[in-house]
Coordinates of C-alpha atoms and ligand atoms in Angstrom, one line a residue:
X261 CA 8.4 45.6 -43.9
X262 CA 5.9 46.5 -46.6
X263 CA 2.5 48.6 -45.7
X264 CA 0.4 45.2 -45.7
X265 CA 3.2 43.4 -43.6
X266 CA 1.6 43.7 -39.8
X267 CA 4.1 45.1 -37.3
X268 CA 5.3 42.4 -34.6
X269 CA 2.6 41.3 -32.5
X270 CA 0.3 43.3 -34.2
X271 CA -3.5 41.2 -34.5
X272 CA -4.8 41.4 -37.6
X273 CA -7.4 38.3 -38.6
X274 CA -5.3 36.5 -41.1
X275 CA -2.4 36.2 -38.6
X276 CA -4.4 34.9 -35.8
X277 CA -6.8 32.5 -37.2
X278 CA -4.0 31.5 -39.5
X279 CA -1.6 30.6 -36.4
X280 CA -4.2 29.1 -34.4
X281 CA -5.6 26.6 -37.7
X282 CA -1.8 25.4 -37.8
X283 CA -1.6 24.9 -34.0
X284 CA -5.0 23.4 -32.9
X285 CA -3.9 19.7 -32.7
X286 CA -1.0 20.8 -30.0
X287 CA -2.5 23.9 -28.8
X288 CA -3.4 22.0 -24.8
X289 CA -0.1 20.6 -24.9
X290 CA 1.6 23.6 -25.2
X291 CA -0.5 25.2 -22.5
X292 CA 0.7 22.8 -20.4
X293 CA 3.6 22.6 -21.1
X294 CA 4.2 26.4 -21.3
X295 CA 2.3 27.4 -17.8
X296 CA 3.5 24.0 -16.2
X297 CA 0.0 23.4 -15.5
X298 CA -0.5 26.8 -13.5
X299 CA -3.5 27.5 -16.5
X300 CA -5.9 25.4 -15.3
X301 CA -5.8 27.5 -11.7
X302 CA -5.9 30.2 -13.6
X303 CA -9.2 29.1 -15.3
X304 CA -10.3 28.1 -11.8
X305 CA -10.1 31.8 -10.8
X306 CA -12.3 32.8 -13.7
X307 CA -15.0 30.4 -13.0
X308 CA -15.0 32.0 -9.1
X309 CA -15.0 35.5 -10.8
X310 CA -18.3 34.8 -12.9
X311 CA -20.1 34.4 -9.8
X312 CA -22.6 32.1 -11.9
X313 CA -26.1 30.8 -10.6
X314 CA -27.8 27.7 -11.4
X315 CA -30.2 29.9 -14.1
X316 CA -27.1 31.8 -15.9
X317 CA -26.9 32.1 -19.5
X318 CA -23.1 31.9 -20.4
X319 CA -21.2 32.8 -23.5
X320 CA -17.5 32.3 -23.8
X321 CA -15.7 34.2 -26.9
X322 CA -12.4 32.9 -28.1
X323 CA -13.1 29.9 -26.6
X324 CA -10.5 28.1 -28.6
X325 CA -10.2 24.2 -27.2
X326 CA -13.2 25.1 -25.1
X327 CA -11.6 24.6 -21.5
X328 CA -12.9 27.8 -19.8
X329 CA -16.1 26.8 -21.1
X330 CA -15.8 23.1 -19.7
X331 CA -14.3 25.0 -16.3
X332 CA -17.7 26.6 -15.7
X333 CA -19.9 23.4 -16.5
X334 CA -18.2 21.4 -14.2
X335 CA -17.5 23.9 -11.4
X336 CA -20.1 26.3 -11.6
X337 CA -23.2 24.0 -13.5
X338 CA -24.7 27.1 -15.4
X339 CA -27.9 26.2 -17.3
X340 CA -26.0 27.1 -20.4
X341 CA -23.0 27.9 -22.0
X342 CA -22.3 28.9 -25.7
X343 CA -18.9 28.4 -27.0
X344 CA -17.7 30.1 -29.7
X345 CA -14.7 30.9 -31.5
X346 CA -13.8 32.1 -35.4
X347 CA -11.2 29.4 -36.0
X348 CA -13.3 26.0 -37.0
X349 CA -10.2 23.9 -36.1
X350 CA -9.7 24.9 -32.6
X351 CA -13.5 25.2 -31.7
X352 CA -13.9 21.2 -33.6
X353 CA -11.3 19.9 -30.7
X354 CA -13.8 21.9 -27.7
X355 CA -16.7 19.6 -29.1
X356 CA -14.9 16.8 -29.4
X357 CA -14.0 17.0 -25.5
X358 CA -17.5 18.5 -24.6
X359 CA -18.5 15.0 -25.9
X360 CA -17.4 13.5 -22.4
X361 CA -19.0 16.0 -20.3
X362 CA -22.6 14.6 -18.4
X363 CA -23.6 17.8 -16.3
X364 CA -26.2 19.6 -16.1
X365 CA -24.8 22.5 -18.4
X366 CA -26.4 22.5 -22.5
X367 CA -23.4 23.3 -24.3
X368 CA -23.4 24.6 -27.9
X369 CA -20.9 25.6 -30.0
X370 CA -21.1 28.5 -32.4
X371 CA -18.5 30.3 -35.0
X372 CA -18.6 34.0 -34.3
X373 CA -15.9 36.7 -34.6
X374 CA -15.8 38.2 -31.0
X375 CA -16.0 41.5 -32.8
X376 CA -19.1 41.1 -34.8
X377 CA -21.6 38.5 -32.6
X378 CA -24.2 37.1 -34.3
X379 CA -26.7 37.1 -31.0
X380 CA -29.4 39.4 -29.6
X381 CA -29.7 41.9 -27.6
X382 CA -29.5 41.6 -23.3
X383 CA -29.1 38.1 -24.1
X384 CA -26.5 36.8 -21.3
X385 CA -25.7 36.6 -17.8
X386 CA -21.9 37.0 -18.0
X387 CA -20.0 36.9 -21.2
X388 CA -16.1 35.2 -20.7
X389 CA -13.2 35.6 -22.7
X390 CA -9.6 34.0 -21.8
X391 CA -6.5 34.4 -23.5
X392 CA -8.6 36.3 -26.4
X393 CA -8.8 39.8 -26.4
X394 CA -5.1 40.5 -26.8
X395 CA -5.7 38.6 -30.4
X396 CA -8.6 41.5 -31.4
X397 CA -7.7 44.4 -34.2
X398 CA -10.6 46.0 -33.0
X399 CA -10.8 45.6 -29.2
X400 CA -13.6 48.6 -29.0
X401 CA -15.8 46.6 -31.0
X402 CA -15.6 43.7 -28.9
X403 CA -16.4 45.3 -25.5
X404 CA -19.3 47.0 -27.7
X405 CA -20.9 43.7 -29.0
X406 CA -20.1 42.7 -25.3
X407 CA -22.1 45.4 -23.8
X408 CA -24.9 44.6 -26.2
X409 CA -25.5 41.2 -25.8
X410 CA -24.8 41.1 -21.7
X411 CA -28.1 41.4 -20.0
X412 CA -28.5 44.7 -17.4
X413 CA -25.8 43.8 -14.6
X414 CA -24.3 41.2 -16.5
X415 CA -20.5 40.7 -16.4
X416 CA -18.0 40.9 -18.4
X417 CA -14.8 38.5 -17.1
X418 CA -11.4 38.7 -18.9
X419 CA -8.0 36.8 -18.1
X420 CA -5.5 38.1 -20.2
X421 CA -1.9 38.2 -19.8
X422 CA -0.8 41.1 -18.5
X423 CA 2.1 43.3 -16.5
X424 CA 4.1 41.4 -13.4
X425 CA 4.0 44.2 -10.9
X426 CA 8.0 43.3 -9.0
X427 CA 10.4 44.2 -11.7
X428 CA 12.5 41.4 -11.5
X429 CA 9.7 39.1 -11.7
X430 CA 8.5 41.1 -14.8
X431 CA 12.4 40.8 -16.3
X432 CA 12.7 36.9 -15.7
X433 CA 9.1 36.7 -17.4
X434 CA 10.1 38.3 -20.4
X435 CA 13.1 36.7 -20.5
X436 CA 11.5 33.5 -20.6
X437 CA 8.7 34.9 -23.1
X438 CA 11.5 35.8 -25.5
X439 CA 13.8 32.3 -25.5
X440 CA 11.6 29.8 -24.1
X441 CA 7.8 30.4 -25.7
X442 CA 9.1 30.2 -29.1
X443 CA 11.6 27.6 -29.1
X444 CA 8.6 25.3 -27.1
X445 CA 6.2 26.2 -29.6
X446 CA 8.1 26.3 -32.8
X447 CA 9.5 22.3 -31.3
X448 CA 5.5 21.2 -30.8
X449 CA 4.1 23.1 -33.5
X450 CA 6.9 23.4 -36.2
X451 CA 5.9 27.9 -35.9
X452 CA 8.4 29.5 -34.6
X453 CA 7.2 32.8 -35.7
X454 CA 3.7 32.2 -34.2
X455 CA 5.6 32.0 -30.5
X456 CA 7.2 35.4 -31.7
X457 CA 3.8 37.0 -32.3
X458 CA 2.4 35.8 -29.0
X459 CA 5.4 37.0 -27.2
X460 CA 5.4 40.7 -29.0
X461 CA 1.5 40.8 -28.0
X462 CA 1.8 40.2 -24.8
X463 CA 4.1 43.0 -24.9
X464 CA 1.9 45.7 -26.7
X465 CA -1.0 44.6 -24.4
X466 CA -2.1 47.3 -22.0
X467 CA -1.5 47.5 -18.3
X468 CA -4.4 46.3 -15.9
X469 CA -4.7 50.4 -15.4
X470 CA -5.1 50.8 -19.1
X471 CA -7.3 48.0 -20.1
X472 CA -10.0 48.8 -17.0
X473 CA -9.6 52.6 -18.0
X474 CA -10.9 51.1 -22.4
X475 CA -13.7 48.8 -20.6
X476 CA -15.1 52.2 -18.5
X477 CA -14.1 54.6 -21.8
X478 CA -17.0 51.8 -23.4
X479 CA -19.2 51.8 -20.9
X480 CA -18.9 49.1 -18.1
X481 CA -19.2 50.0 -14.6
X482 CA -17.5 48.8 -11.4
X483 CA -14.2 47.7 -13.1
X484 CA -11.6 45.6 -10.8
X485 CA -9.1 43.3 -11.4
X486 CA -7.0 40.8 -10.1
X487 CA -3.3 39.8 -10.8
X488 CA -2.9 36.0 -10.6
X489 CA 0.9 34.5 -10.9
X490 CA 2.1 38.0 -9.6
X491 CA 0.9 40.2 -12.6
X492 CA 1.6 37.4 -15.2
X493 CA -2.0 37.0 -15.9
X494 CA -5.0 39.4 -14.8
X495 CA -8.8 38.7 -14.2
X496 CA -10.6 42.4 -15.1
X497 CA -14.4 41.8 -14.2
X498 CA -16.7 44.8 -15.6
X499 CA -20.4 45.0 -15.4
X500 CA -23.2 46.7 -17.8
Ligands
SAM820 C1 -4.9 31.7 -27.1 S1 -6.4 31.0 -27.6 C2 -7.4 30.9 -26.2 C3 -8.3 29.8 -26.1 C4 -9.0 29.6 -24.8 N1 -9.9 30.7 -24.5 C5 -8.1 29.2 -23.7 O1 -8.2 29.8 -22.6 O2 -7.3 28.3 -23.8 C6 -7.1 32.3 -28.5 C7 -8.3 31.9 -29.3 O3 -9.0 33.1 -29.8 C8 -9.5 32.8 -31.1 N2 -9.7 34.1 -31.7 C9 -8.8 35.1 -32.0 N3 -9.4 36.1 -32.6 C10 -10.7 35.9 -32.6 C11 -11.8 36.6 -33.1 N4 -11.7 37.8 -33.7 N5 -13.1 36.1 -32.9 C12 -13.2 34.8 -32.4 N6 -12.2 34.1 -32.0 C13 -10.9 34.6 -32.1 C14 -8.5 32.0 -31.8 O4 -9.0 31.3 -32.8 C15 -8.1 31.1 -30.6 O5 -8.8 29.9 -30.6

């Protein structure tokens, strides 16, 4: 490995946006396929989580294929969400399947690195990120932009893979993270080593201990979390 070679798993923002330009066009299909459809509950669980009001001002990072933001417009019915997401090929497919939504939610779609946000101050309700954060080089920067454009007592809501708590849960999950995730992906997507990387991420990712003890280190307040799937995925919620 050379010094400009990332380690495995390691996020830097050529791997990541490079992976996720080449995988847009299969990217829900693998989701499905991967999670056997369990995502979408998983989503479901967010959208309970934001605790949204008719009024709230939403903005989703990372939104990739924009289905956490199309979760909350037809479940909860904010007055707005803002979808964003720094690879142009995955956030194209969210607004081409926002075009069927007739709710009462504006929708808008925005590039923005979820490090570096290109809004103002105090200027949302809840802030939402799923399946993101664990693709951030700089995760302090992100829960700093976070604090800074969340109004007083908004909330932060991340779902994020995370640790299975019974062992032998965790040790068939990694099992199947290790064989099965890439030889899905690599046969939908034809990138192999872009299943590898998601499965050594999911490995470096802290604990739900560790990633509520970085949100309080930041800043947030009243920090909790939620295993769904028995540790597979976690919902942390942290408020400004
Ligand atoms: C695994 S997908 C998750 C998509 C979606 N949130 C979901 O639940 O299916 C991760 C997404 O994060 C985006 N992403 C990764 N790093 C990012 C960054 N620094 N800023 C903005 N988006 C980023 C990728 O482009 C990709 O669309």
């Amino acid at each position: 490995m050379t010094a400009s070679t990332p380690a495995p798993g390691e996020a830097t923002t050529e791997r990541v946006r490079g992976i996720f330009s080449g995988i847009a066009g299969r990217y829900d299909t693998f989701n499905m396929l991967a999670s056997m459809g369990i995502d979408r509950g998983w989503r479901r669980q967010l959208v309970k989580a934001c605790a949204l009001r008719a009024d709230s001002r939403v903005l989703d990072l990372c939104a990739g294929t924009g289905d956490v933001a199309l979760a909350i417009a037809a479940q909860a019915q904010p007055e707005s969400v803002v979808v964003t997401d720094f690879t142009p090929e995955m956030l194209a497919i969210a607004e081409q399947k926002a075009q069927k939504y007739s709710g009462a939610t504006a929708l808008t779609f925005a590039h923005a690195d979820a490090q570096e946000l290109p809004f103002a101050d105090a200027s949302f309700d809840v802030v939402t990120v799923a399946f993101g954060v664990r693709n951030l080089p700089h995760r302090d920067r992100n829960f700093a932009e976070v604090l800074r454009v969340l109004k007083p007592g908004g909330r932060y809501v991340i779902l994020e893979f995370s640790r299975p708590t019974f062992g032998p849960w965790r040790g068939a999950y990694h099992i199947y993270l290790r064989s099965v995730i890439p030889a899905l992906g690599g046969m939908l997507t034809g990138d192999r080593e872009g299943f590898v990387y998601l499965n050594d991420s999911i490995r470096r990712f802290p604990t739900q201990p560790q990633l509520a003890a970085e949100l309080r280190e930041q800043g947030f307040s009243a920090i909790s979390w939620k295993n769904l799937s028995g540790g597979i995925v976690a919902l942390h919620t942290a408020v400004k």
